[in-house]
């Protein structure tokens, strides 16, 4: 039986000035399938999806929906063709409830009746297995709950074609599993789904086919069952890529940061850290494992002086002076100047550490402008650093004078992580540094962290992928519910329990 085509792109091209985002792209999406879109950061994946959803208009080419040419000039036009997109950054009204956000802006010709609307939404949630409190306010919700509201918004408007841009970037493994269960039920119901993700294991587990985009061009579409991660990576990058992390044995490790009995509460008085203790050593990578929201963020921000503690001590052995410094007595600027650097990649990449309207050069200067010796800023060192980062991390950007808000999320992330690494820290705290990065870029970051370790830096790495944590880190502690639940250490290639590892 021949498959029915739900969506077809023919020769789609889109440029922004001299930058070619998409070039002559052909793509087909069948009814009742999940199609994964795979490509490096800045390869044009999101731009292509934005044209399908009406945010951008193609410069050339045609879009067909159910065999008929579609003219999509706005998201409203996309909804008339039953196309809905769930973006990385949610578009919700925080003070409204879930149900109010779902029906907001809907004009169906009937008299407004919230009870009837809620009943119809409930039917959708029961059909696909969503779990959501429709009366809960958005500002009270977790990230996965907000994402559920966004998906229900497009389903309520009758979408048969759904586009999800990095839907699992900030979800826990459990939340991702629940989302995939819902997507499979949608597929069984005949919905057509496009999912953009950089996580190869997700591509292999959820998709029927995979379309590879490289530098704005459609390279190939393959059946998921007939390929593997190495083949997909090679097509995506255009060359063979080694997906191995070489972890060297620590040499002469020295206790650099001693954390003892840290306790803290959030603004509502709920404990987020409960007697957490560990030691980070120079020349080692200490991994912190645990599902998102277990206290990892608060832990690292407390060390950096950004989160108020109720108890505990943070002792930093300064290699320059040989003194033991109590970081609890110091300001964030004093802590940073000692060489303790926090490179945190939050849900909002531009909300912490970078200024969206500033270019790459000026964002490099944010760390160094106070050290200037005159009233005039010297941009030359920051320009040289920007050039090195763009080349070394393969940042896709028209130039180093481009505002960072115009770059893809992954390229913004490379700039943030690269800037912190370039500051020559003695302690580097990297939280979710590869979140949203393609697999090639992720391994570039892993190698950079290994180089920091080999140069004597104490690296603290918070990650979501357990396989990467085991492969990359010398020791691992597990955080659950704000508490230290145990630890593991590597010993010459063998894992051993480390009850006394500190």
XYZ file of C-alpha atoms in Angstrom, residues 141-443:
303
model
C 4.386 24.604 36.034
C 7.483 22.588 35.272
C 9.106 22.762 31.837
C 7.472 19.498 30.717
C 4.021 20.752 31.801
C 4.494 23.962 29.809
C 5.504 21.912 26.792
C 2.356 19.808 27.184
C 0.277 23.007 27.099
C 2.021 24.075 23.864
C 1.280 20.705 22.241
C -2.355 20.843 23.376
C -2.629 24.343 21.893
C -1.864 23.100 18.389
C -3.947 19.937 18.777
C -6.934 21.970 19.987
C -6.654 24.037 16.807
C -6.913 20.855 14.771
C -3.287 20.335 13.719
C -2.610 17.153 11.769
C 1.035 18.075 11.099
C 3.093 18.847 14.221
C 6.630 20.246 14.289
C 8.617 19.966 17.532
C 11.884 21.905 17.782
C 14.272 20.344 20.327
C 11.380 19.115 22.499
C 13.581 17.121 24.896
C 16.391 19.655 25.401
C 15.355 20.461 28.980
C 13.365 17.322 29.858
C 14.401 14.571 32.248
C 14.693 11.037 30.818
C 11.388 10.148 32.476
C 9.653 13.169 30.961
C 11.138 12.369 27.552
C 9.793 8.814 27.770
C 6.292 10.112 28.552
C 6.458 12.584 25.662
C 7.509 9.854 23.239
C 4.620 7.652 24.390
C 2.253 10.506 23.516
C 3.900 11.060 20.113
C 3.555 7.375 19.256
C -0.168 7.524 20.059
C -0.487 10.549 17.774
C 1.264 8.639 15.006
C -1.170 5.751 15.462
C -4.001 8.280 15.130
C -2.652 9.367 11.724
C -0.843 12.537 12.796
C 2.334 13.464 10.919
C 5.171 14.620 13.175
C 8.487 16.335 12.490
C 10.949 16.352 15.374
C 14.236 18.255 15.501
C 16.679 16.728 17.980
C 20.425 16.357 18.395
C 20.173 13.263 20.584
C 21.015 10.271 18.444
C 19.471 7.674 20.730
C 16.185 9.595 20.545
C 16.361 9.706 16.764
C 16.838 5.942 16.680
C 14.054 5.208 19.169
C 11.229 7.521 18.034
C 11.556 8.185 14.283
C 10.460 6.228 11.216
C 12.787 8.141 8.874
C 15.607 10.665 9.279
C 16.270 13.648 7.011
C 19.819 15.051 7.155
C 20.432 18.768 6.604
C 24.020 19.947 6.071
C 24.891 23.599 5.586
C 21.367 24.412 4.502
C 21.051 21.580 1.979
C 19.073 18.351 2.171
C 21.666 15.569 1.973
C 19.490 12.470 2.269
C 16.454 10.888 3.905
C 16.932 7.362 5.240
C 14.807 4.809 7.039
C 15.768 4.701 10.702
C 15.694 0.893 10.845
C 18.297 0.720 8.050
C 20.924 3.053 9.509
C 22.948 3.656 12.693
C 24.401 6.528 14.695
C 27.807 6.469 12.993
C 26.309 6.595 9.493
C 23.981 9.454 10.444
C 26.820 11.412 12.036
C 29.004 10.977 8.946
C 26.212 12.255 6.667
C 25.499 15.155 9.012
C 29.118 16.317 9.305
C 30.348 15.241 5.871
C 33.246 13.171 7.183
C 33.970 10.288 9.526
C 33.725 11.309 13.175
C 35.124 9.360 16.110
C 32.439 9.064 18.789
C 34.848 8.082 21.543
C 35.931 10.055 24.585
C 39.558 9.454 25.549
C 39.815 9.742 29.325
C 43.385 9.954 30.574
C 44.297 8.995 34.117
C 44.616 11.963 36.543
C 48.174 13.050 37.284
C 49.080 14.377 40.737
C 45.554 15.417 41.719
C 45.329 18.018 44.482
C 42.256 18.909 46.530
C 41.180 22.210 44.977
C 37.606 22.726 46.188
C 36.208 21.157 49.373
C 32.445 21.373 49.782
C 31.131 20.367 53.194
C 27.543 20.089 54.422
C 25.917 22.570 52.043
C 22.268 23.293 52.807
C 19.904 25.795 51.199
C 16.219 26.564 50.725
C 14.408 28.178 47.808
C 12.256 31.311 48.045
C 9.320 29.222 49.259
C 11.300 27.680 52.098
C 11.620 24.258 50.455
C 15.051 22.589 50.904
C 16.958 22.371 47.597
C 20.317 21.330 49.085
C 20.577 19.030 52.080
C 24.017 18.396 53.591
C 25.894 17.993 50.281
C 29.627 17.270 50.540
C 32.345 16.445 47.996
C 35.873 17.331 46.928
C 36.893 18.543 43.456
C 40.537 17.879 42.593
C 42.873 19.502 40.119
C 43.506 17.348 37.071
C 40.214 15.492 37.444
C 36.698 15.705 36.070
C 34.099 15.260 38.782
C 30.697 14.324 37.381
C 27.393 15.215 39.025
C 24.597 12.862 38.028
C 20.883 13.136 38.726
C 17.685 14.097 36.990
C 17.229 17.805 36.250
C 15.843 19.804 39.146
C 17.519 17.750 41.877
C 19.635 20.656 43.140
C 22.509 20.665 40.638
C 21.888 24.239 39.544
C 21.589 25.561 43.102
C 24.746 23.676 44.088
C 26.910 25.248 41.399
C 25.386 28.701 41.855
C 26.089 28.456 45.603
C 29.768 27.730 44.897
C 29.865 30.698 42.521
C 28.324 32.964 45.172
C 25.025 33.353 43.336
C 22.786 31.376 45.727
C 22.371 32.019 49.453
C 23.294 29.118 51.712
C 21.798 28.236 55.084
C 24.691 26.052 56.164
C 27.948 24.424 55.159
C 31.416 25.479 54.044
C 33.153 25.922 50.681
C 36.943 25.873 50.952
C 39.080 26.788 47.956
C 42.789 25.938 48.022
C 44.302 28.777 46.007
C 47.272 27.494 43.943
C 48.577 31.056 43.498
C 48.818 31.970 47.182
C 48.783 28.521 48.770
C 46.065 29.714 51.137
C 42.732 28.085 51.930
C 39.975 30.579 51.088
C 36.419 30.396 52.434
C 34.251 31.183 49.414
C 31.174 31.797 51.601
C 32.816 35.031 52.741
C 33.365 36.300 49.209
C 31.290 38.044 46.535
C 30.675 36.427 43.115
C 33.248 38.787 41.551
C 35.878 37.869 44.160
C 35.164 34.163 43.605
C 35.478 34.577 39.851
C 38.733 36.503 40.202
C 40.190 33.617 42.220
C 39.729 31.418 39.136
C 36.453 29.671 40.006
C 34.336 29.894 36.865
C 30.727 28.862 36.332
C 29.668 27.981 32.786
C 25.978 27.213 33.138
C 23.693 26.561 30.168
C 20.162 27.284 31.423
C 16.801 26.797 29.712
C 17.110 30.364 28.429
C 20.590 30.426 26.891
C 20.589 34.223 26.517
C 19.264 34.804 30.024
C 22.520 34.062 31.833
C 25.981 35.164 30.812
C 25.389 36.604 27.329
C 23.633 39.731 26.055
C 21.560 38.979 22.973
C 21.804 42.399 21.325
C 25.588 42.520 21.688
C 27.918 40.917 19.172
C 30.399 38.132 19.886
C 33.283 40.550 20.531
C 31.368 42.561 23.135
C 30.171 39.387 24.846
C 33.806 38.328 25.170
C 34.525 41.707 26.811
C 31.885 41.195 29.504
C 34.462 39.235 31.513
C 37.338 41.696 31.097
C 36.092 45.272 30.725
C 36.693 46.106 34.430
C 40.383 45.309 34.070
C 40.894 48.097 31.520
C 43.498 50.749 32.283
C 41.775 53.728 30.669
C 38.331 55.127 29.952
C 38.481 53.594 26.474
C 37.902 49.895 25.816
C 40.523 47.908 23.909
C 38.559 45.563 21.638
C 41.608 43.932 20.038
C 42.081 41.075 22.583
C 38.365 40.275 22.519
C 38.338 40.353 18.721
C 41.264 37.904 18.616
C 39.542 35.649 21.188
C 36.309 35.765 19.173
C 38.145 34.711 16.024
C 39.774 31.778 17.868
C 36.464 30.587 19.332
C 34.592 30.851 16.036
C 37.314 28.849 14.274
C 38.056 26.328 17.032
C 34.427 25.557 17.932
C 33.145 25.936 14.358
C 30.587 28.578 15.324
C 28.252 29.239 12.392
C 27.916 33.026 12.164
C 28.030 35.626 9.351
C 30.763 37.452 11.314
C 32.022 38.108 14.840
C 30.109 41.406 14.783
C 26.744 39.622 14.454
C 24.438 40.004 17.510
C 24.348 36.644 19.301
C 20.523 36.649 19.367
C 20.645 36.065 15.604
C 22.607 32.833 15.990
C 21.147 29.374 16.523
C 20.801 28.194 20.123
C 23.662 25.734 19.769
C 26.054 28.365 18.457
C 25.116 30.723 21.289
C 25.991 27.879 23.628
C 29.406 27.318 22.044
C 30.237 30.988 22.614
C 29.192 30.833 26.267
C 31.143 27.648 27.048
C 34.149 28.705 24.975
C 34.415 32.064 26.727
C 34.509 30.454 30.184
C 37.114 27.891 29.143
C 39.271 30.607 27.581
C 39.466 32.497 30.899
C 42.082 30.009 32.244
C 40.138 28.926 35.333
C 41.463 26.777 38.162
C 37.968 25.389 38.814
C 35.566 25.096 35.888
C 31.934 24.235 36.608
C 30.235 23.189 33.381
C 26.515 22.549 33.759
C 24.777 20.991 30.746
C 27.481 22.354 28.374
C 26.310 20.201 25.443
C 22.567 20.752 25.890
C 21.142 21.389 22.416
C 24.459 20.787 20.634
C 24.830 18.413 17.720
C 26.899 15.292 18.306
C 30.039 16.605 16.576
C 29.993 19.826 18.624
C 29.320 17.830 21.804
C 32.483 15.788 21.341
